[in-house]
Coordinates of C-alpha atoms in Angstrom, one line a residue:
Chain A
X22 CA 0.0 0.0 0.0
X23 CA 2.8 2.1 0.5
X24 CA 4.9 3.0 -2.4
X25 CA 7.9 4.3 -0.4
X26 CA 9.3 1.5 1.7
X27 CA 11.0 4.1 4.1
X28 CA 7.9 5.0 5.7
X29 CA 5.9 2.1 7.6
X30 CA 2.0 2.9 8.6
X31 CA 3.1 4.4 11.8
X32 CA 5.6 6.7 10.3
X33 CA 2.9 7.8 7.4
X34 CA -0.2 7.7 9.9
X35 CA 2.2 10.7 11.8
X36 CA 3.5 12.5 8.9
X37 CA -0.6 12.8 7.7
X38 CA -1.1 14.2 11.0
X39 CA 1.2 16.9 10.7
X40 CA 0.2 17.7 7.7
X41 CA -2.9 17.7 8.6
X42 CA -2.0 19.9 11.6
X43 CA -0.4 22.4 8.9
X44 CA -3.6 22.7 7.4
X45 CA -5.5 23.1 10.0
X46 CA -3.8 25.8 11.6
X47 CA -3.4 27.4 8.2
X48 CA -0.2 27.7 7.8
X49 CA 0.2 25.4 4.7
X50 CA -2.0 24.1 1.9
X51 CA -2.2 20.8 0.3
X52 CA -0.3 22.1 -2.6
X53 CA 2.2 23.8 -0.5
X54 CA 2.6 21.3 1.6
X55 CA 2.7 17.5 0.0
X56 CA 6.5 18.6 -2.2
X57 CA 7.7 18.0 0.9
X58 CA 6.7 15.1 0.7
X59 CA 7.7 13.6 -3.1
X60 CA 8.0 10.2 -2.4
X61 CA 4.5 10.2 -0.6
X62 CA 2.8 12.8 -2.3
X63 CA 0.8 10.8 -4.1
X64 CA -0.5 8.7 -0.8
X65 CA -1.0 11.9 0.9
X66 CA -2.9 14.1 -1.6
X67 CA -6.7 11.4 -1.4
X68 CA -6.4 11.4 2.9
X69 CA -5.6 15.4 2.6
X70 CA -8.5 15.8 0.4
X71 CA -10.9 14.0 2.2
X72 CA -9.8 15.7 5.3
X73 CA -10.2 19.4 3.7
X74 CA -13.5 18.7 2.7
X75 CA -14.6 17.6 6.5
X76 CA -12.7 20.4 8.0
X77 CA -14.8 22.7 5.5
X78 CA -18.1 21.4 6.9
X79 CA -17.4 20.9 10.2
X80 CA -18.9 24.1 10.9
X81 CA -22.9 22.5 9.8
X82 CA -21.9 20.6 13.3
X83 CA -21.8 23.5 15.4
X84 CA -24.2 24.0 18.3
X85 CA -26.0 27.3 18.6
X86 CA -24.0 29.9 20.9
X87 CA -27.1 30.7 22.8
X88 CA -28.0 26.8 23.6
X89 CA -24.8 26.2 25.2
X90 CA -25.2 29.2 27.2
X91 CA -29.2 28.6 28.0
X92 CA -28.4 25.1 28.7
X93 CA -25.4 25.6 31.2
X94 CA -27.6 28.0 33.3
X95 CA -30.5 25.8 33.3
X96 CA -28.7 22.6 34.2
X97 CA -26.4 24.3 36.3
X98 CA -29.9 25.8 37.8
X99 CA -31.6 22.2 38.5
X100 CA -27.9 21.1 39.8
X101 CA -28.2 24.0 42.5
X102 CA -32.2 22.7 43.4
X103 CA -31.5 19.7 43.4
X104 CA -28.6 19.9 45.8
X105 CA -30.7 21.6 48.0
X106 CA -32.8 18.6 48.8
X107 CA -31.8 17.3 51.8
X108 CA -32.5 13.4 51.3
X109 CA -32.7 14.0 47.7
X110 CA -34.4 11.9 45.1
X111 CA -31.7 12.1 43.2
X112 CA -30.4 8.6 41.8
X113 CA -26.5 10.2 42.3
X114 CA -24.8 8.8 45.8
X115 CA -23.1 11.4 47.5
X116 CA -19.1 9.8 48.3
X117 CA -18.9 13.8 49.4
X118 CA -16.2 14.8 51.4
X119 CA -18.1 18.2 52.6
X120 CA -18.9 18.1 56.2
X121 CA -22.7 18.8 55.5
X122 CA -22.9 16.2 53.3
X123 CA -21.0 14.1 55.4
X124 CA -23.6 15.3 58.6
X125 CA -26.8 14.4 56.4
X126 CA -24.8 10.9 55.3
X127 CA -24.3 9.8 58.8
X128 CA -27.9 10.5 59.7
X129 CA -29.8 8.8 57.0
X130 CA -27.4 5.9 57.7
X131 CA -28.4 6.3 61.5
X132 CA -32.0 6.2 60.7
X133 CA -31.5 3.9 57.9
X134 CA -29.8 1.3 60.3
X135 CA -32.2 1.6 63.1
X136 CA -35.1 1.0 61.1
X137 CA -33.8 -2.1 59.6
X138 CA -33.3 -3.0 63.7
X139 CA -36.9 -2.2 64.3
X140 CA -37.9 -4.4 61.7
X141 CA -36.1 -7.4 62.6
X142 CA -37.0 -6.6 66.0
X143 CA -40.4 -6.5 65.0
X144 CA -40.0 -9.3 62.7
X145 CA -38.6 -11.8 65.6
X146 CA -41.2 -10.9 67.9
X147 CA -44.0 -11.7 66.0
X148 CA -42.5 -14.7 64.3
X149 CA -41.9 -15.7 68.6
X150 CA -45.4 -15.0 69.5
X151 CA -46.8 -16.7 66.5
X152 CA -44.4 -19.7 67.1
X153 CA -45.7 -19.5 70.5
X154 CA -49.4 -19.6 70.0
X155 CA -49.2 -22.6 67.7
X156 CA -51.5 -25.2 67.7
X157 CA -51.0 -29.2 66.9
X158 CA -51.6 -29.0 62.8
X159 CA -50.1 -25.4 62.3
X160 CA -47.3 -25.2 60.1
X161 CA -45.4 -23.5 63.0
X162 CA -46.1 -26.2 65.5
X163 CA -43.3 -28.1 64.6
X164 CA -40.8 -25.0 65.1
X165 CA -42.6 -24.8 68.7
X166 CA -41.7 -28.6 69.5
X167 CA -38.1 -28.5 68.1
X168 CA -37.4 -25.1 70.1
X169 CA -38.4 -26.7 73.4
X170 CA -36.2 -30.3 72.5
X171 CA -33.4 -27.6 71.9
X172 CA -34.0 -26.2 75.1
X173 CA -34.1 -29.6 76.9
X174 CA -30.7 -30.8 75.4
X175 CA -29.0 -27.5 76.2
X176 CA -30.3 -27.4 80.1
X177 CA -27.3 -29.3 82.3
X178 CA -29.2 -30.5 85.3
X179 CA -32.0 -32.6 85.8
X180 CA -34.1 -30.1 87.8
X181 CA -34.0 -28.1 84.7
X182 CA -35.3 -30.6 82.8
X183 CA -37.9 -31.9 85.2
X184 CA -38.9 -28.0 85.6
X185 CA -39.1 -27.5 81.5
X186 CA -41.1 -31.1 81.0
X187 CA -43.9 -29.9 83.6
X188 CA -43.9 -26.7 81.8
X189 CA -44.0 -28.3 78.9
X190 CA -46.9 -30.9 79.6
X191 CA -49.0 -27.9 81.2
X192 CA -48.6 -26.0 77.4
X193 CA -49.5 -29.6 75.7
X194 CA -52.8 -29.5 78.0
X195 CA -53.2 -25.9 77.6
X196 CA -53.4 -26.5 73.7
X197 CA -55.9 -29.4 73.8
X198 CA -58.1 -26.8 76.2
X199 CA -57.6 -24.2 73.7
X200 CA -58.7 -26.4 70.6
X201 CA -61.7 -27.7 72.3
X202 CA -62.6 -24.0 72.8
X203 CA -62.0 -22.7 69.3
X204 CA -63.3 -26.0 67.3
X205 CA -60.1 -27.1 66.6
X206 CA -61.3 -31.2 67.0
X207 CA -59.8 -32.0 63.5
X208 CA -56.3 -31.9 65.1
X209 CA -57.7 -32.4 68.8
X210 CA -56.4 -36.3 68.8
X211 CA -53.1 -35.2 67.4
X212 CA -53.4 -32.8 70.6
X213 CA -53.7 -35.9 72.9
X214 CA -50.9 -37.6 71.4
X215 CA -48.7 -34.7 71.9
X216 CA -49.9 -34.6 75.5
X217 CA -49.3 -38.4 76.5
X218 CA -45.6 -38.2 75.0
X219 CA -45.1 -35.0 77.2
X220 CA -46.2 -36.6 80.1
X221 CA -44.6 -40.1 79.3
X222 CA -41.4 -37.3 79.0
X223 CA -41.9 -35.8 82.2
X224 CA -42.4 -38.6 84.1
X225 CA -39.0 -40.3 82.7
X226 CA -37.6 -37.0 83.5
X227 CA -38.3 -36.6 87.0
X228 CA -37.8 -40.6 87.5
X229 CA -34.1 -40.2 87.0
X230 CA -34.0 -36.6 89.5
X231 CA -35.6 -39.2 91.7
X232 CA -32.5 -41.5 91.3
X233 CA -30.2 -38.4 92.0
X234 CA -31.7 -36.7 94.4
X235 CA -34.7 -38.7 95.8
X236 CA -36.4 -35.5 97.6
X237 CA -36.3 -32.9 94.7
X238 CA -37.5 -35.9 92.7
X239 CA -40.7 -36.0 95.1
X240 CA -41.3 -32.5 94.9
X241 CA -41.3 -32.1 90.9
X242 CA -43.3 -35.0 90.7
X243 CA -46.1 -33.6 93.1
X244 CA -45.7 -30.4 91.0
X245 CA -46.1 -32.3 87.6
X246 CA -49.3 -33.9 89.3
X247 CA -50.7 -30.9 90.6
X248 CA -50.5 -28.9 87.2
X249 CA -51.8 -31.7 85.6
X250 CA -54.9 -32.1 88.2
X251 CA -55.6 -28.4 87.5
X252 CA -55.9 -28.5 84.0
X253 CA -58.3 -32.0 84.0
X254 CA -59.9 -30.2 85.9
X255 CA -60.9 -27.3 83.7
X256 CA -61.0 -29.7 81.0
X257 CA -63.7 -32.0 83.1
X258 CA -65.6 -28.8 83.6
X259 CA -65.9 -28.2 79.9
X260 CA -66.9 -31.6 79.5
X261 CA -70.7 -31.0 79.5
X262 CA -70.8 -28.4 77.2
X263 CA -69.8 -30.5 74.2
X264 CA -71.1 -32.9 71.9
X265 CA -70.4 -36.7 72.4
X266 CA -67.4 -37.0 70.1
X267 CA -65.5 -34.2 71.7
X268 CA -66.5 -35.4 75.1
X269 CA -64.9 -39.4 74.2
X270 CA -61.7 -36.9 73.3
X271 CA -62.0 -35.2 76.1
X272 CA -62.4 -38.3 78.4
X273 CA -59.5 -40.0 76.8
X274 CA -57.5 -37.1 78.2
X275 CA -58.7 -36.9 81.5
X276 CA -58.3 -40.8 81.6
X277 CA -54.6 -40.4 80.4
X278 CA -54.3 -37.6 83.4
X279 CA -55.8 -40.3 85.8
X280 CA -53.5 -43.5 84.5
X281 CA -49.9 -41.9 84.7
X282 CA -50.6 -39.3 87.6
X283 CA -50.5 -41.6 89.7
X284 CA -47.1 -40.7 91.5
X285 CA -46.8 -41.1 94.5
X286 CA -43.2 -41.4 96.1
X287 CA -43.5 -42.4 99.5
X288 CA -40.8 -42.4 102.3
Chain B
X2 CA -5.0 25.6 40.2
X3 CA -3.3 26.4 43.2
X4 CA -6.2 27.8 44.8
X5 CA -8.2 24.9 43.8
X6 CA -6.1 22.7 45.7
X7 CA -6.1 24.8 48.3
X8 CA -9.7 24.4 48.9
X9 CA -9.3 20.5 48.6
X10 CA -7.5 20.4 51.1
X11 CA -9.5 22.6 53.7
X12 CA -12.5 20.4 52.5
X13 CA -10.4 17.2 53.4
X14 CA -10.0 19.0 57.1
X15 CA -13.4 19.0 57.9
X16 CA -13.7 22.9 58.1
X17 CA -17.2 23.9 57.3
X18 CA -16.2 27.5 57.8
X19 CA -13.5 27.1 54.8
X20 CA -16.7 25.0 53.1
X21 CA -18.6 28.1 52.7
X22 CA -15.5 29.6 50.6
X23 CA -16.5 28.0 47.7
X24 CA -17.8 31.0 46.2
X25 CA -15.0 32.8 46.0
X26 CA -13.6 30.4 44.0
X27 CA -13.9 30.9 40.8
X28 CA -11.0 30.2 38.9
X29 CA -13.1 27.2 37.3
X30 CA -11.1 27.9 33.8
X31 CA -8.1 26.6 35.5
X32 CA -8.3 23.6 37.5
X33 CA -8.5 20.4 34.8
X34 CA -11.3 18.2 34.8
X35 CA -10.5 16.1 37.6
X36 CA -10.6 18.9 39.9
X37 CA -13.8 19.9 38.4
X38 CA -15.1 16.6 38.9
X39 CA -14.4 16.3 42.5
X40 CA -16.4 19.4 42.9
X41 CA -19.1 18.4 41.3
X42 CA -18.9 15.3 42.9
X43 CA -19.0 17.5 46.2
X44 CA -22.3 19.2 44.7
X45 CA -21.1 22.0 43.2
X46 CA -23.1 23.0 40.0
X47 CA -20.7 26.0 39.0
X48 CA -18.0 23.1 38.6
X49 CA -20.2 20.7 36.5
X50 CA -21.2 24.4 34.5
X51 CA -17.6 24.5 33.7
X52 CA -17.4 20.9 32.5
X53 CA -20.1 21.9 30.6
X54 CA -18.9 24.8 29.0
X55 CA -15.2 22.5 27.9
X56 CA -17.6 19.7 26.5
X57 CA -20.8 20.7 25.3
X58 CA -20.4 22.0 21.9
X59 CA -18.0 18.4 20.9
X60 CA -20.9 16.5 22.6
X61 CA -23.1 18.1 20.9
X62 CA -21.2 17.9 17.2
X63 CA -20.6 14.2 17.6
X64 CA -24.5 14.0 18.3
X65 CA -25.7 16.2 15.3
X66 CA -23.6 14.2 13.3
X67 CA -25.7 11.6 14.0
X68 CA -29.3 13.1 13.7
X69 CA -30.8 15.2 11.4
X70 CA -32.3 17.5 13.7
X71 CA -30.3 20.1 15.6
X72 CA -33.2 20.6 18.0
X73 CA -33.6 16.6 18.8
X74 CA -29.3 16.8 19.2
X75 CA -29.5 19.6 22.1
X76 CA -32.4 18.3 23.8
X77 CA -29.9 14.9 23.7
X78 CA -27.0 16.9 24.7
X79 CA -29.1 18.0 27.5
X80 CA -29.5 14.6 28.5
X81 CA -26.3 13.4 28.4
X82 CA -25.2 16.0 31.0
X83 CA -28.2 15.6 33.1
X84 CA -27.1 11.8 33.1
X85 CA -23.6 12.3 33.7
X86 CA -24.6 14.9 36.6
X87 CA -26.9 12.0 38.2
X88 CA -24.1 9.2 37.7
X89 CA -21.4 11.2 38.5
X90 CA -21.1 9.5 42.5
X91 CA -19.9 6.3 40.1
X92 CA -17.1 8.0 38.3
X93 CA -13.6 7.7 39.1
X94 CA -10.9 8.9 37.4
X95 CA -8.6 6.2 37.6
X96 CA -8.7 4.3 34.9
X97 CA -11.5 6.1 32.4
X98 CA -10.9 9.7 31.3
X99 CA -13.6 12.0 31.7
X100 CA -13.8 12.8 28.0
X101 CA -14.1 8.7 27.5
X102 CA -16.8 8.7 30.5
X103 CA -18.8 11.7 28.6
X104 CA -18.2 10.0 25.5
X105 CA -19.9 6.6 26.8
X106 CA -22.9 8.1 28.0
X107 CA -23.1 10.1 24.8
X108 CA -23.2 6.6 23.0
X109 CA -26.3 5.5 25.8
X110 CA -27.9 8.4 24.8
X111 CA -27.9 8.2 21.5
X112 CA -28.6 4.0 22.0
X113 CA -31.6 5.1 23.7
X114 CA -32.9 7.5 21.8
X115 CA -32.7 5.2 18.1
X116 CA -34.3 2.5 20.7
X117 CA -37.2 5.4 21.3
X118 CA -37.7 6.2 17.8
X119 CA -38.0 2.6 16.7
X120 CA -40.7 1.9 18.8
X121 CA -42.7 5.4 18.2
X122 CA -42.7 4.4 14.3
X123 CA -38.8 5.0 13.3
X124 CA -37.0 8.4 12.5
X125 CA -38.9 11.0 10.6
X126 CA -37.1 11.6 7.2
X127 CA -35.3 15.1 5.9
X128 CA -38.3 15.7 4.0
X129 CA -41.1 15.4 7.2
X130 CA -39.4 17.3 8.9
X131 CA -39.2 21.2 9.3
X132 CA -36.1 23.1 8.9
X133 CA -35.2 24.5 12.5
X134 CA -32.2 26.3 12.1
X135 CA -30.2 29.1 13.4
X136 CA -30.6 30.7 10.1
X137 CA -33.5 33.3 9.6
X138 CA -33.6 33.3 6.1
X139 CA -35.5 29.9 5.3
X140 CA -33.7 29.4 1.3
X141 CA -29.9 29.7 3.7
X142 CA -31.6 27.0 6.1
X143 CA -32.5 24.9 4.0
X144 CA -29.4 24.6 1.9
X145 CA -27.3 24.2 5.2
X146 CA -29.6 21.5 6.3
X147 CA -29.4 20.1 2.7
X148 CA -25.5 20.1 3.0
X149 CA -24.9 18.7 6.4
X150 CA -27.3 16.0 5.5
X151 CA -24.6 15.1 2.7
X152 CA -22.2 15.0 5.3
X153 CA -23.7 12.4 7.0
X154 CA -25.2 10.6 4.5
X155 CA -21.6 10.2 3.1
X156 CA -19.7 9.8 6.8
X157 CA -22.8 6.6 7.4
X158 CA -21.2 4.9 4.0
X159 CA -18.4 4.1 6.0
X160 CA -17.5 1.5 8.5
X161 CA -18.2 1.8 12.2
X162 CA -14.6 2.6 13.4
X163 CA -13.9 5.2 10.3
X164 CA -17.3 7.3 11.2
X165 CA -16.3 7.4 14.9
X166 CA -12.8 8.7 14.1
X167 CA -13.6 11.0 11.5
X168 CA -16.4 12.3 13.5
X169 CA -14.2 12.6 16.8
X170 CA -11.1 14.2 14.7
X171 CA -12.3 16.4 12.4
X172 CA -16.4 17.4 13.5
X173 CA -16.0 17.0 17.9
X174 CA -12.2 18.7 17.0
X175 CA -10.6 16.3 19.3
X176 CA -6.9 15.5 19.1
X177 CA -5.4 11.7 18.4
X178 CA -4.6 11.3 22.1
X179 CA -8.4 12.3 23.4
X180 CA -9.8 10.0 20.4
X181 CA -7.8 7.4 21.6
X182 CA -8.8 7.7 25.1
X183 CA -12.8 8.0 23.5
X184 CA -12.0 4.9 21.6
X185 CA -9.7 2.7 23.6
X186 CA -7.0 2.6 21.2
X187 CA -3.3 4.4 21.2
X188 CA -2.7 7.8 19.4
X189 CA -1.0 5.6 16.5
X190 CA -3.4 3.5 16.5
X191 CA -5.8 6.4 16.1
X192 CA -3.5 8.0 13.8
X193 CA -3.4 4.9 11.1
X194 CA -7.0 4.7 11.1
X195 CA -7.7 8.0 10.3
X196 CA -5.5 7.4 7.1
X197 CA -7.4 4.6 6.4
X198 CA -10.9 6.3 7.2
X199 CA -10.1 9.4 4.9
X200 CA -8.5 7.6 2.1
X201 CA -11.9 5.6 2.3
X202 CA -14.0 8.6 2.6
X203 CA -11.9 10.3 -0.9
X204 CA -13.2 6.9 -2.3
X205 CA -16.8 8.2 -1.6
X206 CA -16.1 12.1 -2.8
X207 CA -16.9 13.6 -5.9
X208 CA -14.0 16.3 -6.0

C-alpha cells in the first residue's frame, strides 16, 4: 500500500497528522505542503483531500452559541435545586467529602440502620409470639416442638429438665383446652398424642431426678401432678358443654391424666 | 489551580467555615477536569457548569452528526449532561478519562434514543421534517440542512470505526490522544485509522 518502503504505517499515519495539523492551523495548503513530501505525495494528496473537505463542513456541526449558554444555566440551575434537597431523590450517591454532606450521610445511615433493627425486631417478635401460640396441625407447630427439645438438650441438670417437661406438659394441656374452645377437633387427637408423650417425658424426667436426688425428685413429681390435676380439671368442667365425640376426646385425656398421675413417692 | 487545591485540602480538614469559601472560588477555567469533577462530585453545579462549558459543543457535534435535527441533538445533549450529573457518585478517574466517560454516556444516549424512535414508528425523514435552524432566512436554512445531510449521509457509507474517528477528529475537534482515550485505542493506532478512514471517505467524494 505504500509506495515508499521508508515509511511504515506508523511513520505515514504521523506524517498525515502533521500535515494535517499544517492545514488546519493554516499555515500550509495541500499544494504547499505535500513537495515536501515527493515520495509520498501521491498517498497523501486522497487522505488530505478528504480531510479538507470535512474540516470545511465541520462548521454544519456547530451548536448554537445561545443553547450552550441557555443550557449551562438551566442545568447548572436544577444542579443548585437539586442539591438543595436534603435526602434527595436524586439517583446520584453522595461519596462527598463536605462536612454537610458528610452530617446528612451519617444521619440517613443512622435512621437507615435503626429502622432495619426495628424491623427485625419487629419481625422476631412476632414470628416468637406466632411460634408460641401454635397449635397441633399449624405449620409453625413443629418449630414450637423443636425449640423446646433444643432447650431440653441444652439445660445441664435434671431439675431443669424436670422444671421445662412440667412446663411443657401444662402447654400440651393448655393447647388441647384451647382447641376444644375454638373448634379445633380435627387436630384435637393429634393434641392428645402430643400430651401423653409429654407426660410419658416428664415422668421419665423426673424418675431419674428421683435417682439423683430422691427429695427434689418427690417434689417435681407432686408439681407435675398438681399442674396436671388443674388443667383435668378445667378440662372435666368443659366436658358438659360439648357434643359426644368431643367429650370421648375429652375423656381419653382426662383418663390419660388419671392413668400416669399416679405418682406417689412415699418415704 | 493552586487555589483549587487549596480548597481541597481545607475540604479534606473537615472545616465547614472554609466549606462556605467555595464562592470565591472561581477560577473554574483553570483547574482540569478532575478537579472539576471532584467538585461536582461534592455538589457544586458551578464546577459541573464549567465541564459543561469545555464539553458541550463536541458533545453536541458528535451528536448532530448523528441526527438530522439540531433541535432533537440539544435536547440529547441536555441529557447526556443531566445523566452524567446524576451518575457522576460512580465515576472515578482512575482508569477512564472524563472525556471517554462523557463520550460513553453520549453513545447511551444516542442508543436510547434510536431504541425510542424505533418503537414510536422510526425516524422522521429530511423531507417530514421542518427546517429549524439558526438561520433566519429559510432558502440559507435549507441549503445548510441540505449540506450537512450530505455529510452524514456520506460519513454513514463508511464503517463503524472510520465514522467514529472522523467524526471525533475532524467534526467534535478532538486530538489523536483524546480520540484514543474515547475509543480505547493508542494515538497511533488512532493515527493509522484516520489514514485509512479518509482515504476511504476520498473513495466516496466527488472532487
Amino acid at each position: 500500500m505504500f509506495g515508499d518502503p521508508a515509511y511504515n504505517q506508523d511513520e505515514f499515519g504521523l506524517v498525515l497528522h502533521v500535515c494535517l495539523e499544517s492545514i488546519e492551523n493554516g499555515e500550509e495548503s495541500i499544494e504547499s505542503i505535500l513537495p515536501r513530501y515527493p515520495e509520498i505525495k501521491d498517498l497523501l494528496r486522497p487522505p488530505l483531500e478528504a480531510a479538507l473537505w470535512l474540516y470545511k463542513r465541520s462548521w454544519l456541526f456547530d451548536p448554537n452559541p445561545a443553547f450552550v449558554v441557555t443550557s449551562r444555566y438551566r442545568l447548572v440551575s436544577q444542579f443548585k435545586s437539586e442539591m438543595n434537597i436534603p435526602f434527595s431523590s436524586r439517583r446520584i450517591q453522595q461519596t462527598s467529602l463536605s462536612p454537610t454532606n458528610r452530617k446528612w450521610n451519617t444521619l440517613s445511615f443512622v435512621v437507615f440502620l435503626g429502622t432495619v433493627v426495628l424491623l427485625v425486631l419487629t419481625g422476631l417478635k412476632s414470628i416468637g409470639f406466632w411460634i408460641g401460640n401454635s397449635l397441633p396441625g399449624d405449620p409453625l407447630y413443629r418449630l414450637k416442638l423443636t425449640n423446646e427439645q433444643l432447650q431440653l438438650t441444652i439445660s445441664f441438670s435434671e431439675e431443669k429438665d424436670a422444671q421445662l417437661s412440667i412446663q411443657y406438659v401444662e402447654r400440651r394441656m393448655v393447647e388441647t383446652e384451647r382447641m376444644i374452645l375454638s373448634d379445633h377437633e380435627r387436630f384435637l387427637p393429634l393434641a392428645i398424642l402430643q400430651f401423653e408423650t409429654q407426660l410419658n417425658q416428664a415422668k421419665q424426667t423426673i424418675r431419674v431426678l428421683t435417682e439423683k436426688d430422691p427429695q427434689e425428685g418427690r417434689i417435681y413429681s407432686q408439681r407435675l401432678a398438681d399442674v396436671v390435676h388443674m388443667q383435668a380439671n378445667k378440662l372435666e368442667a368443659l366436658n358438659g358443654f360439648y357434643p359426644e365425640e368431643l367429650q370421648k376426646l375429652i375423656n381419653r385425656v382426662l383418663q390419660i391424666t388419671s392413668e400416669r398421675v399416679q405418682i406417689r413417692y412415699v418415704d | 489551580m493552586v487555589e483549587t487545591t487549596n480548597y481541597l485540602n481545607t475540604c479534606n480538614k473537615n472545616s465547614s467555615a472554609s466549606f462556605i469559601k467555595v464562592e470565591s472560588i472561581p477560577h473554574w477555567q483553570q483547574a482540569d477536569d478532575f478537579e472539576l469533577v471532584q467538585y461536582a462530585q461534592h455538589g457544586d453545579g458551578e464546577a459541573f457548569g464549567e465541564l459543561y462549558q469545555r464539553y458541550a459543543h463536541i458533545i453536541f457535534r458528535f451528536i448532530f452528526s448523528h441526527l438530522s435535527d439540531r433541535f432533537e441533538a440539544e435536547d440529547l445533549t441536555e441529557e447526556v449532561f443531566l445523566r452524567v450529573w446524576r451518575s457522576l457518585s460512580n465515576y472515578r478517574e482512575q482508569g477512564v478519562p472524563f472525556l471517554a466517560y462523557l463520550f460513553t454516556i453520549a453513545r447511551n444516549v444516542l442508543v436510547d434514543f434510536y431504541r425510542r424512535a424505533g418503537r414510536a414508528g422510526g425516524l422522521m425523514s429530511i423531507e417530514e421534517k421542518s427546517l429549524p435552524d439558526i438561520h433566519s432566512d429559510p432558502a440559507e436554512a435549507a441549503m445548510v440542512n441540505l449540506e450537512h445531510q450530505q455529510v452524514r449521509q456520506t460519513l454513514e457509507q463508511l464503517r463503524e470505526d472510520y465514522r467514529m474517528v472522523l467524526i471525533l477528529r475532524f467534526l467534535s475537534g478532538l486530538s489523536p490522544e483524546e480520540t484514543g482515550e474515547v475509543m480505547g485505542r493508542t494515538p497511533g493506532a488512532v493515527r493509522i485509522l484516520q489514514h485509512r478512514a479518509l482515504s476511504a471517505l476520498r473513495n466516496l467524494l466527488e472532487l
